[in-house]
């Protein structure tokens, strides 16, 4: 399986779960989230890091193959006291079925190589772009071996750059576009947008996810199971949109690749590509098109 074929490459919702709370792992996997990220970084206190490594090693054999395929691990960043031990643990975890690692504070492609080597050739990396240095090297990072997808850590980036973003985060539009562009140039799937800190105002979470979709992102990080449905609602095409896309693709095939019209509007290659993208999202999120 190539990096681009890994389930996390096209996951819509990626739900964090604390790495020292193994009783939550199965619940997170049953939440409806496209993928689950076991977090050894921000969610685990320094004195619990070692226990979290042991707990994941004990939990992985209890998951079936399909569950392990939807699982990723966020390790601690390079330069922290826990990074080396995290990387050293990856070989044994990979032998138990772990295939994906989220790499925080990714800033240079070369720094990804030791993580990829520890995980093995069958593993994939999801670098988190969350600093000025990471943003500066984003194209090199996107093109690094075994990278399946970029992830945006917008809260850390705001702090690193000293930004004071408004509620609409308009200040981050050009930054988000750089991740989308770097992904496209490297042949990666659309990147994953950062978390929404709201856990009760799900309409706001859905609006954030809709903004992510409009901006060219293909998924969003979640910090609470309640956010998953809101993210899926934003990313899933409506039945009407899926039906339109199906008609466009069918019309394109009937026209043998030529320009044609649907509902009085011209359809050419860019519109067909958009329709194909809509159908791909509909398939991943279980939206049916009539006919």
PDB file of C-alpha atoms in Angstrom, residues 110-244:
ATOM      1  CA  UNK A 110      15.218  15.693   6.602  1.00  0.00           C
ATOM      2  CA  UNK A 111      13.864  15.586  10.156  1.00  0.00           C
ATOM      3  CA  UNK A 112      11.057  13.274   9.014  1.00  0.00           C
ATOM      4  CA  UNK A 113      13.468  10.586   7.836  1.00  0.00           C
ATOM      5  CA  UNK A 114      14.258   9.064  11.268  1.00  0.00           C
ATOM      6  CA  UNK A 115      10.547   8.789  12.052  1.00  0.00           C
ATOM      7  CA  UNK A 116       9.834   7.157   8.701  1.00  0.00           C
ATOM      8  CA  UNK A 117      12.726   4.737   9.174  1.00  0.00           C
ATOM      9  CA  UNK A 118      11.542   3.745  12.649  1.00  0.00           C
ATOM     10  CA  UNK A 119       8.011   3.162  11.397  1.00  0.00           C
ATOM     11  CA  UNK A 120       9.222   1.156   8.414  1.00  0.00           C
ATOM     12  CA  UNK A 121       8.499   1.321   4.682  1.00  0.00           C
ATOM     13  CA  UNK A 122       4.848   0.397   5.163  1.00  0.00           C
ATOM     14  CA  UNK A 123       4.198   3.390   7.407  1.00  0.00           C
ATOM     15  CA  UNK A 124       2.981   6.858   6.526  1.00  0.00           C
ATOM     16  CA  UNK A 125       3.594  10.305   7.987  1.00  0.00           C
ATOM     17  CA  UNK A 126       1.247  13.230   8.516  1.00  0.00           C
ATOM     18  CA  UNK A 127       3.430  16.275   9.210  1.00  0.00           C
ATOM     19  CA  UNK A 128       1.859  19.048  11.280  1.00  0.00           C
ATOM     20  CA  UNK A 129       2.668  22.484   9.899  1.00  0.00           C
ATOM     21  CA  UNK A 130       2.437  24.747  12.919  1.00  0.00           C
ATOM     22  CA  UNK A 131       5.406  27.121  12.928  1.00  0.00           C
ATOM     23  CA  UNK A 132       7.032  29.768  10.761  1.00  0.00           C
ATOM     24  CA  UNK A 133       9.845  27.354   9.905  1.00  0.00           C
ATOM     25  CA  UNK A 134       7.343  24.649   8.978  1.00  0.00           C
ATOM     26  CA  UNK A 135       5.450  27.001   6.727  1.00  0.00           C
ATOM     27  CA  UNK A 136       8.703  28.113   5.100  1.00  0.00           C
ATOM     28  CA  UNK A 137       9.615  24.497   4.310  1.00  0.00           C
ATOM     29  CA  UNK A 138       6.131  23.206   3.549  1.00  0.00           C
ATOM     30  CA  UNK A 139       6.772  22.275  -0.091  1.00  0.00           C
ATOM     31  CA  UNK A 140       9.879  20.300   0.795  1.00  0.00           C
ATOM     32  CA  UNK A 141       8.006  18.593   3.637  1.00  0.00           C
ATOM     33  CA  UNK A 142       5.063  17.711   1.386  1.00  0.00           C
ATOM     34  CA  UNK A 143       7.414  16.051  -1.102  1.00  0.00           C
ATOM     35  CA  UNK A 144       9.261  13.969   1.514  1.00  0.00           C
ATOM     36  CA  UNK A 145       9.075  10.146   1.315  1.00  0.00           C
ATOM     37  CA  UNK A 146       6.156   8.396   3.044  1.00  0.00           C
ATOM     38  CA  UNK A 147       4.191  11.614   3.577  1.00  0.00           C
ATOM     39  CA  UNK A 148       0.505  10.852   3.072  1.00  0.00           C
ATOM     40  CA  UNK A 149      -0.950  14.259   3.880  1.00  0.00           C
ATOM     41  CA  UNK A 150      -0.257  17.630   5.475  1.00  0.00           C
ATOM     42  CA  UNK A 151      -2.013  18.761   8.659  1.00  0.00           C
ATOM     43  CA  UNK A 152      -2.432  22.379   9.757  1.00  0.00           C
ATOM     44  CA  UNK A 153      -1.772  23.337  13.372  1.00  0.00           C
ATOM     45  CA  UNK A 154      -3.278  26.794  13.165  1.00  0.00           C
ATOM     46  CA  UNK A 155      -3.357  27.548  16.890  1.00  0.00           C
ATOM     47  CA  UNK A 156       0.362  26.924  17.355  1.00  0.00           C
ATOM     48  CA  UNK A 157       1.132  28.866  14.191  1.00  0.00           C
ATOM     49  CA  UNK A 158      -0.812  31.871  15.436  1.00  0.00           C
ATOM     50  CA  UNK A 159       1.213  31.831  18.637  1.00  0.00           C
ATOM     51  CA  UNK A 160       4.491  31.381  16.773  1.00  0.00           C
ATOM     52  CA  UNK A 161       3.796  34.289  14.428  1.00  0.00           C
ATOM     53  CA  UNK A 162       2.168  36.512  17.031  1.00  0.00           C
ATOM     54  CA  UNK A 163      -1.101  36.696  15.098  1.00  0.00           C
ATOM     55  CA  UNK A 164      -4.285  37.930  16.761  1.00  0.00           C
ATOM     56  CA  UNK A 165      -6.865  36.361  14.481  1.00  0.00           C
ATOM     57  CA  UNK A 166     -10.497  37.397  14.424  1.00  0.00           C
ATOM     58  CA  UNK A 167     -13.344  34.887  14.688  1.00  0.00           C
ATOM     59  CA  UNK A 168     -13.356  34.336  10.921  1.00  0.00           C
ATOM     60  CA  UNK A 169      -9.566  33.749  10.889  1.00  0.00           C
ATOM     61  CA  UNK A 170      -9.311  35.819   7.722  1.00  0.00           C
ATOM     62  CA  UNK A 171      -5.667  36.402   8.584  1.00  0.00           C
ATOM     63  CA  UNK A 172      -4.948  32.708   7.955  1.00  0.00           C
ATOM     64  CA  UNK A 173      -6.432  32.498   4.452  1.00  0.00           C
ATOM     65  CA  UNK A 174      -3.068  32.936   2.674  1.00  0.00           C
ATOM     66  CA  UNK A 175      -1.449  30.474   5.083  1.00  0.00           C
ATOM     67  CA  UNK A 176      -4.068  27.815   4.472  1.00  0.00           C
ATOM     68  CA  UNK A 177      -3.691  28.328   0.729  1.00  0.00           C
ATOM     69  CA  UNK A 178       0.033  27.582   1.011  1.00  0.00           C
ATOM     70  CA  UNK A 179      -0.749  24.159   2.510  1.00  0.00           C
ATOM     71  CA  UNK A 180      -3.319  23.451  -0.189  1.00  0.00           C
ATOM     72  CA  UNK A 181      -0.883  24.509  -2.912  1.00  0.00           C
ATOM     73  CA  UNK A 182       2.031  22.513  -1.456  1.00  0.00           C
ATOM     74  CA  UNK A 183      -0.193  19.425  -1.262  1.00  0.00           C
ATOM     75  CA  UNK A 184      -1.307  19.791  -4.861  1.00  0.00           C
ATOM     76  CA  UNK A 185       2.239  20.304  -6.150  1.00  0.00           C
ATOM     77  CA  UNK A 186       3.423  17.201  -4.279  1.00  0.00           C
ATOM     78  CA  UNK A 187       0.518  15.097  -5.548  1.00  0.00           C
ATOM     79  CA  UNK A 188      -0.927  14.688  -2.052  1.00  0.00           C
ATOM     80  CA  UNK A 189      -4.614  14.624  -1.086  1.00  0.00           C
ATOM     81  CA  UNK A 190      -6.038  17.888   0.262  1.00  0.00           C
ATOM     82  CA  UNK A 191      -4.653  18.723   3.715  1.00  0.00           C
ATOM     83  CA  UNK A 192      -6.347  18.452   7.109  1.00  0.00           C
ATOM     84  CA  UNK A 193      -7.413  21.669   8.827  1.00  0.00           C
ATOM     85  CA  UNK A 194      -6.858  22.407  12.514  1.00  0.00           C
ATOM     86  CA  UNK A 195      -9.171  21.907  15.462  1.00  0.00           C
ATOM     87  CA  UNK A 196     -12.129  23.957  16.583  1.00  0.00           C
ATOM     88  CA  UNK A 197     -11.914  24.546  20.328  1.00  0.00           C
ATOM     89  CA  UNK A 198     -15.708  24.746  20.703  1.00  0.00           C
ATOM     90  CA  UNK A 199     -17.261  21.511  21.933  1.00  0.00           C
ATOM     91  CA  UNK A 200     -20.847  22.676  22.527  1.00  0.00           C
ATOM     92  CA  UNK A 201     -21.553  25.099  19.685  1.00  0.00           C
ATOM     93  CA  UNK A 202     -21.634  22.450  16.970  1.00  0.00           C
ATOM     94  CA  UNK A 203     -23.152  24.842  14.436  1.00  0.00           C
ATOM     95  CA  UNK A 204     -19.973  26.880  14.760  1.00  0.00           C
ATOM     96  CA  UNK A 205     -17.852  23.759  14.336  1.00  0.00           C
ATOM     97  CA  UNK A 206     -19.804  22.930  11.188  1.00  0.00           C
ATOM     98  CA  UNK A 207     -19.260  26.442   9.849  1.00  0.00           C
ATOM     99  CA  UNK A 208     -15.525  26.109  10.508  1.00  0.00           C
ATOM    100  CA  UNK A 209     -15.479  22.803   8.638  1.00  0.00           C
ATOM    101  CA  UNK A 210     -17.436  24.322   5.751  1.00  0.00           C
ATOM    102  CA  UNK A 211     -14.811  27.064   5.577  1.00  0.00           C
ATOM    103  CA  UNK A 212     -12.133  24.370   5.443  1.00  0.00           C
ATOM    104  CA  UNK A 213     -13.872  22.695   2.526  1.00  0.00           C
ATOM    105  CA  UNK A 214     -14.267  25.977   0.648  1.00  0.00           C
ATOM    106  CA  UNK A 215     -10.579  26.662   1.212  1.00  0.00           C
ATOM    107  CA  UNK A 216      -9.442  23.423  -0.396  1.00  0.00           C
ATOM    108  CA  UNK A 217      -8.997  21.230   2.670  1.00  0.00           C
ATOM    109  CA  UNK A 218     -10.143  17.627   2.711  1.00  0.00           C
ATOM    110  CA  UNK A 219     -10.622  17.030   6.419  1.00  0.00           C
ATOM    111  CA  UNK A 220     -10.502  18.510   9.894  1.00  0.00           C
ATOM    112  CA  UNK A 221      -9.044  17.603  13.266  1.00  0.00           C
ATOM    113  CA  UNK A 222     -11.536  17.010  16.082  1.00  0.00           C
ATOM    114  CA  UNK A 223     -10.994  17.197  19.841  1.00  0.00           C
ATOM    115  CA  UNK A 224     -14.351  15.778  20.962  1.00  0.00           C
ATOM    116  CA  UNK A 225     -16.581  13.000  19.569  1.00  0.00           C
ATOM    117  CA  UNK A 226     -19.508  15.461  19.376  1.00  0.00           C
ATOM    118  CA  UNK A 227     -17.646  17.398  16.692  1.00  0.00           C
ATOM    119  CA  UNK A 228     -17.440  14.462  14.285  1.00  0.00           C
ATOM    120  CA  UNK A 229     -21.017  14.655  12.967  1.00  0.00           C
ATOM    121  CA  UNK A 230     -20.713  18.418  12.470  1.00  0.00           C
ATOM    122  CA  UNK A 231     -17.539  17.968  10.417  1.00  0.00           C
ATOM    123  CA  UNK A 232     -19.130  15.244   8.306  1.00  0.00           C
ATOM    124  CA  UNK A 233     -22.219  17.381   7.728  1.00  0.00           C
ATOM    125  CA  UNK A 234     -20.024  20.171   6.368  1.00  0.00           C
ATOM    126  CA  UNK A 235     -17.939  17.955   4.102  1.00  0.00           C
ATOM    127  CA  UNK A 236     -20.725  15.695   2.819  1.00  0.00           C
ATOM    128  CA  UNK A 237     -22.422  16.880  -0.377  1.00  0.00           C
ATOM    129  CA  UNK A 238     -26.189  17.069  -0.218  1.00  0.00           C
ATOM    130  CA  UNK A 239     -28.130  14.380  -2.079  1.00  0.00           C
ATOM    131  CA  UNK A 240     -28.963  17.025  -4.679  1.00  0.00           C
ATOM    132  CA  UNK A 241     -25.304  17.952  -5.144  1.00  0.00           C
ATOM    133  CA  UNK A 242     -24.357  14.291  -5.458  1.00  0.00           C
ATOM    134  CA  UNK A 243     -27.107  13.757  -8.019  1.00  0.00           C
ATOM    135  CA  UNK A 244     -25.898  16.774 -10.039  1.00  0.00           C
TER     136      UNK A 244
END
